[in-house]
mmCIF file of C-alpha atoms in Angstrom:
data_model
loop_
_atom_site.group_PDB
_atom_site.id
_atom_site.type_symbol
_atom_site.label_atom_id
_atom_site.label_comp_id
_atom_site.label_asym_id
_atom_site.label_seq_id
_atom_site.Cartn_x
_atom_site.Cartn_y
_atom_site.Cartn_z
ATOM 1 C CA UNK T 173 0.448 13.009 20.055
ATOM 2 C CA UNK T 174 -0.055 15.630 22.761
ATOM 3 C CA UNK T 175 3.329 17.177 21.934
ATOM 4 C CA UNK T 176 2.439 17.614 18.257
ATOM 5 C CA UNK T 177 0.972 20.896 17.105
ATOM 6 C CA UNK T 178 -0.870 22.223 14.044
ATOM 7 C CA UNK T 179 0.004 25.217 11.873
ATOM 8 C CA UNK T 180 -1.156 26.805 8.631
ATOM 9 C CA UNK T 181 1.289 27.189 5.750
ATOM 10 C CA UNK T 182 0.735 30.751 4.578
ATOM 11 C CA UNK T 183 1.771 29.874 1.013
ATOM 12 C CA UNK T 184 -1.809 28.629 0.700
ATOM 13 C CA UNK T 185 -2.925 32.262 1.049
ATOM 14 C CA UNK T 186 -0.154 33.940 -0.953
ATOM 15 C CA UNK T 187 -2.630 35.846 -3.140
ATOM 16 C CA UNK T 188 -3.872 37.610 0.013
ATOM 17 C CA UNK T 189 -0.446 38.503 1.432
ATOM 18 C CA UNK T 190 0.970 41.055 -0.989
ATOM 19 C CA UNK T 191 0.989 44.177 1.219
ATOM 20 C CA UNK T 192 1.335 44.824 4.958
ATOM 21 C CA UNK T 193 -2.359 45.684 5.088
ATOM 22 C CA UNK T 194 -3.314 42.416 3.368
ATOM 23 C CA UNK T 195 -0.976 40.487 5.630
ATOM 24 C CA UNK T 196 -2.630 41.947 8.726
ATOM 25 C CA UNK T 197 -6.143 41.173 7.441
ATOM 26 C CA UNK T 198 -5.201 37.653 6.371
ATOM 27 C CA UNK T 199 -3.523 36.759 9.659
ATOM 28 C CA UNK T 200 -6.641 37.942 11.491
ATOM 29 C CA UNK T 201 -8.711 35.541 9.400
ATOM 30 C CA UNK T 202 -6.260 32.677 9.961
ATOM 31 C CA UNK T 203 -6.536 33.165 13.713
ATOM 32 C CA UNK T 204 -10.328 33.349 13.475
ATOM 33 C CA UNK T 205 -10.389 29.971 11.697
ATOM 34 C CA UNK T 206 -8.705 28.496 14.752
ATOM 35 C CA UNK T 207 -5.011 28.289 13.937
ATOM 36 C CA UNK T 208 -2.536 29.322 16.598
ATOM 37 C CA UNK T 209 0.640 29.014 14.531
ATOM 38 C CA UNK T 210 1.796 29.584 10.958
ATOM 39 C CA UNK T 211 4.672 28.828 8.658
ATOM 40 C CA UNK T 212 5.851 31.883 6.757
ATOM 41 C CA UNK T 213 5.982 31.622 2.974
ATOM 42 C CA UNK T 214 4.593 33.647 0.096
ATOM 43 C CA UNK T 215 4.446 36.980 1.939
ATOM 44 C CA UNK T 216 5.006 40.284 0.191
ATOM 45 C CA UNK T 217 7.463 42.896 1.530
ATOM 46 C CA UNK T 218 7.038 43.732 5.214
ATOM 47 C CA UNK T 219 9.407 44.759 8.007
ATOM 48 C CA UNK T 220 10.156 41.924 10.398
ATOM 49 C CA UNK T 221 9.250 44.027 13.432
ATOM 50 C CA UNK T 222 5.886 44.946 11.887
ATOM 51 C CA UNK T 223 5.167 41.324 11.012
ATOM 52 C CA UNK T 224 5.979 40.229 14.550
ATOM 53 C CA UNK T 225 3.687 42.915 15.950
ATOM 54 C CA UNK T 226 0.804 41.702 13.791
ATOM 55 C CA UNK T 227 1.430 38.059 14.656
ATOM 56 C CA UNK T 228 1.553 38.793 18.378
ATOM 57 C CA UNK T 229 -1.639 40.803 18.134
ATOM 58 C CA UNK T 230 -3.460 37.817 16.639
ATOM 59 C CA UNK T 231 -1.928 35.307 19.046
ATOM 60 C CA UNK T 232 -0.056 33.509 16.256
ATOM 61 C CA UNK T 233 3.342 31.884 16.691
ATOM 62 C CA UNK T 234 5.761 31.275 13.829
ATOM 63 C CA UNK T 235 6.630 27.596 14.010
ATOM 64 C CA UNK T 236 8.682 27.579 10.809
ATOM 65 C CA UNK T 237 9.822 29.550 7.797
ATOM 66 C CA UNK T 238 11.105 28.937 4.283
ATOM 67 C CA UNK T 239 14.508 30.310 3.278
ATOM 68 C CA UNK T 240 16.211 29.861 -0.083
ATOM 69 C CA UNK T 241 19.619 28.197 -0.240
ATOM 70 C CA UNK T 242 21.366 31.338 -1.537
ATOM 71 C CA UNK T 243 20.200 33.274 1.536
ATOM 72 C CA UNK T 244 21.295 30.564 3.956
ATOM 73 C CA UNK T 245 24.668 30.297 2.254
ATOM 74 C CA UNK T 246 25.414 33.970 1.626
ATOM 75 C CA UNK T 247 23.657 35.842 4.455
ATOM 76 C CA UNK T 248 23.720 33.505 7.460
ATOM 77 C CA UNK T 249 23.790 36.174 10.160
ATOM 78 C CA UNK T 250 20.930 38.116 8.576
ATOM 79 C CA UNK T 251 18.866 34.920 8.389
ATOM 80 C CA UNK T 252 19.683 34.108 11.994
ATOM 81 C CA UNK T 253 18.765 37.602 13.207
ATOM 82 C CA UNK T 254 15.435 37.633 11.352
ATOM 83 C CA UNK T 255 14.413 34.255 12.760
ATOM 84 C CA UNK T 256 15.436 35.286 16.263
ATOM 85 C CA UNK T 257 13.258 38.400 15.943
ATOM 86 C CA UNK T 258 10.320 36.197 14.949
ATOM 87 C CA UNK T 259 11.086 33.666 17.711
ATOM 88 C CA UNK T 260 11.186 31.014 15.007
ATOM 89 C CA UNK T 261 13.488 28.030 15.501
ATOM 90 C CA UNK T 262 13.137 26.194 12.174
ATOM 91 C CA UNK T 263 13.462 27.007 8.496
ATOM 92 C CA UNK T 264 13.477 24.813 5.422
ATOM 93 C CA UNK T 265 14.861 25.183 1.940
ATOM 94 C CA UNK T 266 11.602 25.451 -0.028
ATOM 95 C CA UNK T 267 13.140 24.018 -3.194
ATOM 96 C CA UNK T 268 16.506 22.922 -4.580
ATOM 97 C CA UNK T 269 18.321 25.349 -6.881
ATOM 98 C CA UNK T 270 17.721 24.406 -10.515
ATOM 99 C CA UNK T 271 21.412 23.813 -11.206
ATOM 100 C CA UNK T 272 21.645 21.304 -8.326
ATOM 101 C CA UNK T 273 18.849 18.985 -9.487
ATOM 102 C CA UNK T 274 21.240 16.280 -10.676
ATOM 103 C CA UNK T 275 22.799 13.324 -8.900
ATOM 104 C CA UNK T 276 26.011 15.251 -8.293
ATOM 105 C CA UNK T 277 24.073 18.398 -7.464
ATOM 106 C CA UNK T 278 21.981 16.752 -4.747
ATOM 107 C CA UNK T 279 25.120 15.264 -3.210
ATOM 108 C CA UNK T 280 26.805 18.661 -3.213
ATOM 109 C CA UNK T 281 23.751 20.325 -1.691
ATOM 110 C CA UNK T 282 23.603 17.610 0.977
ATOM 111 C CA UNK T 283 27.217 18.189 2.007
ATOM 112 C CA UNK T 284 27.111 21.984 1.906
ATOM 113 C CA UNK T 285 23.726 22.212 3.614
ATOM 114 C CA UNK T 286 24.953 19.923 6.399
ATOM 115 C CA UNK T 287 27.805 22.300 7.151
ATOM 116 C CA UNK T 288 25.446 25.275 7.126
ATOM 117 C CA UNK T 289 22.875 23.406 9.216
ATOM 118 C CA UNK T 290 25.423 22.653 11.917
ATOM 119 C CA UNK T 291 26.363 26.348 12.107
ATOM 120 C CA UNK T 292 22.729 27.417 12.348
ATOM 121 C CA UNK T 293 21.704 24.657 14.765
ATOM 122 C CA UNK T 294 24.479 25.563 17.180
ATOM 123 C CA UNK T 295 22.979 29.069 17.211
ATOM 124 C CA UNK T 296 19.385 27.975 17.742
ATOM 125 C CA UNK T 297 17.956 27.570 14.232
ATOM 126 C CA UNK T 298 17.333 24.112 12.788
ATOM 127 C CA UNK T 299 17.554 23.686 9.016
ATOM 128 C CA UNK T 300 15.662 21.248 6.792
ATOM 129 C CA UNK T 301 14.509 20.602 3.252
ATOM 130 C CA UNK T 302 11.008 20.734 1.748
ATOM 131 C CA UNK T 303 10.489 18.356 -1.152
ATOM 132 C CA UNK T 304 8.390 18.485 -4.289
ATOM 133 C CA UNK T 305 8.063 15.548 -6.696
ATOM 134 C CA UNK T 306 10.971 16.294 -9.041
ATOM 135 C CA UNK T 307 13.364 14.932 -6.391
ATOM 136 C CA UNK T 308 12.017 11.466 -7.214
ATOM 137 C CA UNK T 309 13.869 11.430 -10.524
ATOM 138 C CA UNK T 310 16.496 8.692 -10.330
ATOM 139 C CA UNK T 311 20.229 9.048 -10.848
ATOM 140 C CA UNK T 312 22.167 5.761 -11.035
ATOM 141 C CA UNK T 313 19.358 3.965 -9.242
ATOM 142 C CA UNK T 314 18.806 6.502 -6.441
ATOM 143 C CA UNK T 315 16.215 9.259 -6.314
ATOM 144 C CA UNK T 316 17.351 12.794 -5.712
ATOM 145 C CA UNK T 317 15.656 12.716 -2.308
ATOM 146 C CA UNK T 318 17.507 9.550 -1.356
ATOM 147 C CA UNK T 319 20.799 11.162 -2.331
ATOM 148 C CA UNK T 320 19.970 14.316 -0.393
ATOM 149 C CA UNK T 321 19.221 12.508 2.863
ATOM 150 C CA UNK T 322 21.814 9.744 2.508
ATOM 151 C CA UNK T 323 24.658 12.152 1.791
ATOM 152 C CA UNK T 324 23.660 14.753 4.422
ATOM 153 C CA UNK T 325 24.433 14.624 8.134
ATOM 154 C CA UNK T 326 21.334 13.471 10.067
ATOM 155 C CA UNK T 327 22.572 15.232 13.202
ATOM 156 C CA UNK T 328 22.116 18.624 11.583
ATOM 157 C CA UNK T 329 20.155 18.512 8.327
ATOM 158 C CA UNK T 330 16.457 17.911 8.935
ATOM 159 C CA UNK T 331 13.459 17.154 6.714
ATOM 160 C CA UNK T 332 10.153 18.865 6.100
ATOM 161 C CA UNK T 333 8.365 16.141 4.154
ATOM 162 C CA UNK T 334 5.391 17.034 1.951
ATOM 163 C CA UNK T 335 2.850 14.199 1.824
ATOM 164 C CA UNK T 336 1.247 15.238 -1.476
ATOM 165 C CA UNK T 337 4.496 15.677 -3.365
ATOM 166 C CA UNK T 338 5.877 12.349 -2.138
ATOM 167 C CA UNK T 339 2.750 10.623 -3.438
ATOM 168 C CA UNK T 340 2.863 12.670 -6.655
ATOM 169 C CA UNK T 341 6.447 11.548 -7.248
ATOM 170 C CA UNK T 342 5.556 7.884 -6.892
ATOM 171 C CA UNK T 343 6.866 7.540 -3.354
ATOM 172 C CA UNK T 344 5.162 6.201 -0.245
ATOM 173 C CA UNK T 345 4.561 8.924 2.377
ATOM 174 C CA UNK T 346 4.427 6.384 5.224
ATOM 175 C CA UNK T 347 7.688 4.729 4.166
ATOM 176 C CA UNK T 348 9.409 8.095 3.889
ATOM 177 C CA UNK T 349 8.171 9.214 7.289
ATOM 178 C CA UNK T 350 9.588 6.018 8.782
ATOM 179 C CA UNK T 351 12.846 6.464 6.886
ATOM 180 C CA UNK T 352 13.292 9.967 8.306
ATOM 181 C CA UNK T 353 12.546 9.078 11.921
ATOM 182 C CA UNK T 354 14.449 11.387 14.245
ATOM 183 C CA UNK T 355 15.078 14.059 11.621
ATOM 184 C CA UNK T 356 11.497 14.980 10.673
ATOM 185 C CA UNK T 357 10.360 17.671 13.119
ATOM 186 C CA UNK T 358 7.938 19.206 10.602
ATOM 187 C CA UNK T 359 5.670 17.734 7.954
ATOM 188 C CA UNK T 360 3.355 19.274 5.373
ATOM 189 C CA UNK T 361 -0.107 17.731 5.467
ATOM 190 C CA UNK T 362 -1.579 17.885 1.983
ATOM 191 C CA UNK T 363 -4.088 15.503 0.389
ATOM 192 C CA UNK T 364 -4.597 14.198 -3.151
ATOM 193 C CA UNK T 365 -7.645 13.320 -5.228
ATOM 194 C CA UNK T 366 -8.066 12.422 -8.890
ATOM 195 C CA UNK T 367 -10.170 14.711 -11.070
ATOM 196 C CA UNK T 368 -10.630 13.960 -14.778
ATOM 197 C CA UNK T 369 -7.791 11.444 -14.590
ATOM 198 C CA UNK T 370 -5.347 13.977 -13.098
ATOM 199 C CA UNK T 371 -3.935 14.201 -9.541
ATOM 200 C CA UNK T 372 -5.269 17.287 -7.762
ATOM 201 C CA UNK T 373 -4.583 18.765 -4.332
ATOM 202 C CA UNK T 374 -7.367 18.442 -1.792
ATOM 203 C CA UNK T 375 -8.167 19.496 1.754
ATOM 204 C CA UNK T 376 -6.584 17.189 4.332
ATOM 205 C CA UNK T 377 -8.951 14.289 4.932
ATOM 206 C CA UNK T 378 -10.917 14.887 1.731
ATOM 207 C CA UNK T 379 -8.632 12.915 -0.568
ATOM 208 C CA UNK T 380 -7.112 9.483 -0.997
ATOM 209 C CA UNK T 381 -4.016 9.498 1.214
ATOM 210 C CA UNK T 382 -3.868 6.924 4.001
ATOM 211 C CA UNK T 383 -4.119 9.305 6.941
ATOM 212 C CA UNK T 384 -4.414 6.714 9.758
ATOM 213 C CA UNK T 385 -1.130 5.151 8.625
ATOM 214 C CA UNK T 386 0.486 8.551 8.068
ATOM 215 C CA UNK T 387 -0.489 9.722 11.564
ATOM 216 C CA UNK T 388 0.789 6.546 13.198
ATOM 217 C CA UNK T 389 4.091 6.888 11.356
ATOM 218 C CA UNK T 390 4.369 10.580 12.327
ATOM 219 C CA UNK T 391 3.960 9.782 16.024
ATOM 220 C CA UNK T 392 6.646 7.088 15.866
ATOM 221 C CA UNK T 393 8.964 9.354 13.872
ATOM 222 C CA UNK T 394 8.774 12.158 16.434
ATOM 223 C CA UNK T 395 7.055 14.767 14.253
ATOM 224 C CA UNK T 396 6.542 17.973 16.229
ATOM 225 C CA UNK T 397 4.360 20.030 13.889
ATOM 226 C CA UNK T 398 1.687 19.172 11.331
ATOM 227 C CA UNK T 399 1.663 22.068 8.866
ATOM 228 C CA UNK T 400 -1.487 22.214 6.733
ATOM 229 C CA UNK T 401 -0.945 23.459 3.202
ATOM 230 C CA UNK T 402 -2.779 23.469 -0.123
ATOM 231 C CA UNK T 403 -0.893 25.062 -3.004
ATOM 232 C CA UNK T 404 -3.951 25.027 -5.269
ATOM 233 C CA UNK T 405 -7.517 25.160 -3.951
ATOM 234 C CA UNK T 406 -10.728 24.454 -5.854
ATOM 235 C CA UNK T 407 -12.666 26.655 -3.438
ATOM 236 C CA UNK T 408 -11.826 29.717 -1.340
ATOM 237 C CA UNK T 409 -8.371 29.057 0.210
ATOM 238 C CA UNK T 410 -9.536 30.219 3.638
ATOM 239 C CA UNK T 411 -12.363 27.696 3.469
ATOM 240 C CA UNK T 412 -9.905 25.001 2.417
ATOM 241 C CA UNK T 413 -7.700 25.710 5.434
ATOM 242 C CA UNK T 414 -10.766 25.612 7.678
ATOM 243 C CA UNK T 415 -11.937 22.265 6.277
ATOM 244 C CA UNK T 416 -8.490 20.736 6.723
ATOM 245 C CA UNK T 417 -8.274 21.965 10.308
ATOM 246 C CA UNK T 418 -11.724 20.609 11.164
ATOM 247 C CA UNK T 419 -10.869 17.219 9.710
ATOM 248 C CA UNK T 420 -7.572 17.007 11.562
ATOM 249 C CA UNK T 421 -9.357 18.028 14.771
ATOM 250 C CA UNK T 422 -11.813 15.130 14.336
ATOM 251 C CA UNK T 423 -8.811 12.796 14.418
ATOM 252 C CA UNK T 424 -8.158 13.941 17.978
ATOM 253 C CA UNK T 425 -5.403 16.407 17.075
ATOM 254 C CA UNK T 426 -5.830 19.912 18.448
#
């Protein structure tokens, strides 16, 4: 577990990242909480060089990013250059295009993304996919997520599994972590509780997910980064990120 690191998913703080000034103030607070790395997502407009300057000033590395499929497909060199400037070696598709959320669509995305992922990987940028729960809809007996990872090339196309959304979709996070062994460098840590008979996101360690089993599976699967995220918080999002980090630290992960 010593080779695994922790990062904050900035999408959690998207309401505080709309301008360069807000971005600078928010990253200062993230560093003060104790994070030393972030995943970029949900930021407002900012020049890459300015963002890198702010990150460096706060001692924050960019472990990962999110990049939409259209950008990866249509502007590969621009994507590559931006990630190189940020010294970031991994990006994930944050969501599947709406018109590809069918059995045939997932298979097409798997094939096309594998080709793109090989091109990017050979140039220093690994490519993966971040799931929600809609990928657990079945098409001829297979879920969209099964199609995506079965039909893609495991040498090139990686995964960024989201524990909450797997559970929300009726899947088993531990089983999926095991299934993706060797192609799961990054994982989103996100917990789930039930409030008024509805599933709700919670700080990591404050909900009902089986974290001892998840952690054991992550170690065996070769996960490199635990990225803490909470799309919706029932308290101040900065406090939620702090609680999650403290809980993960008590598990011996620093």
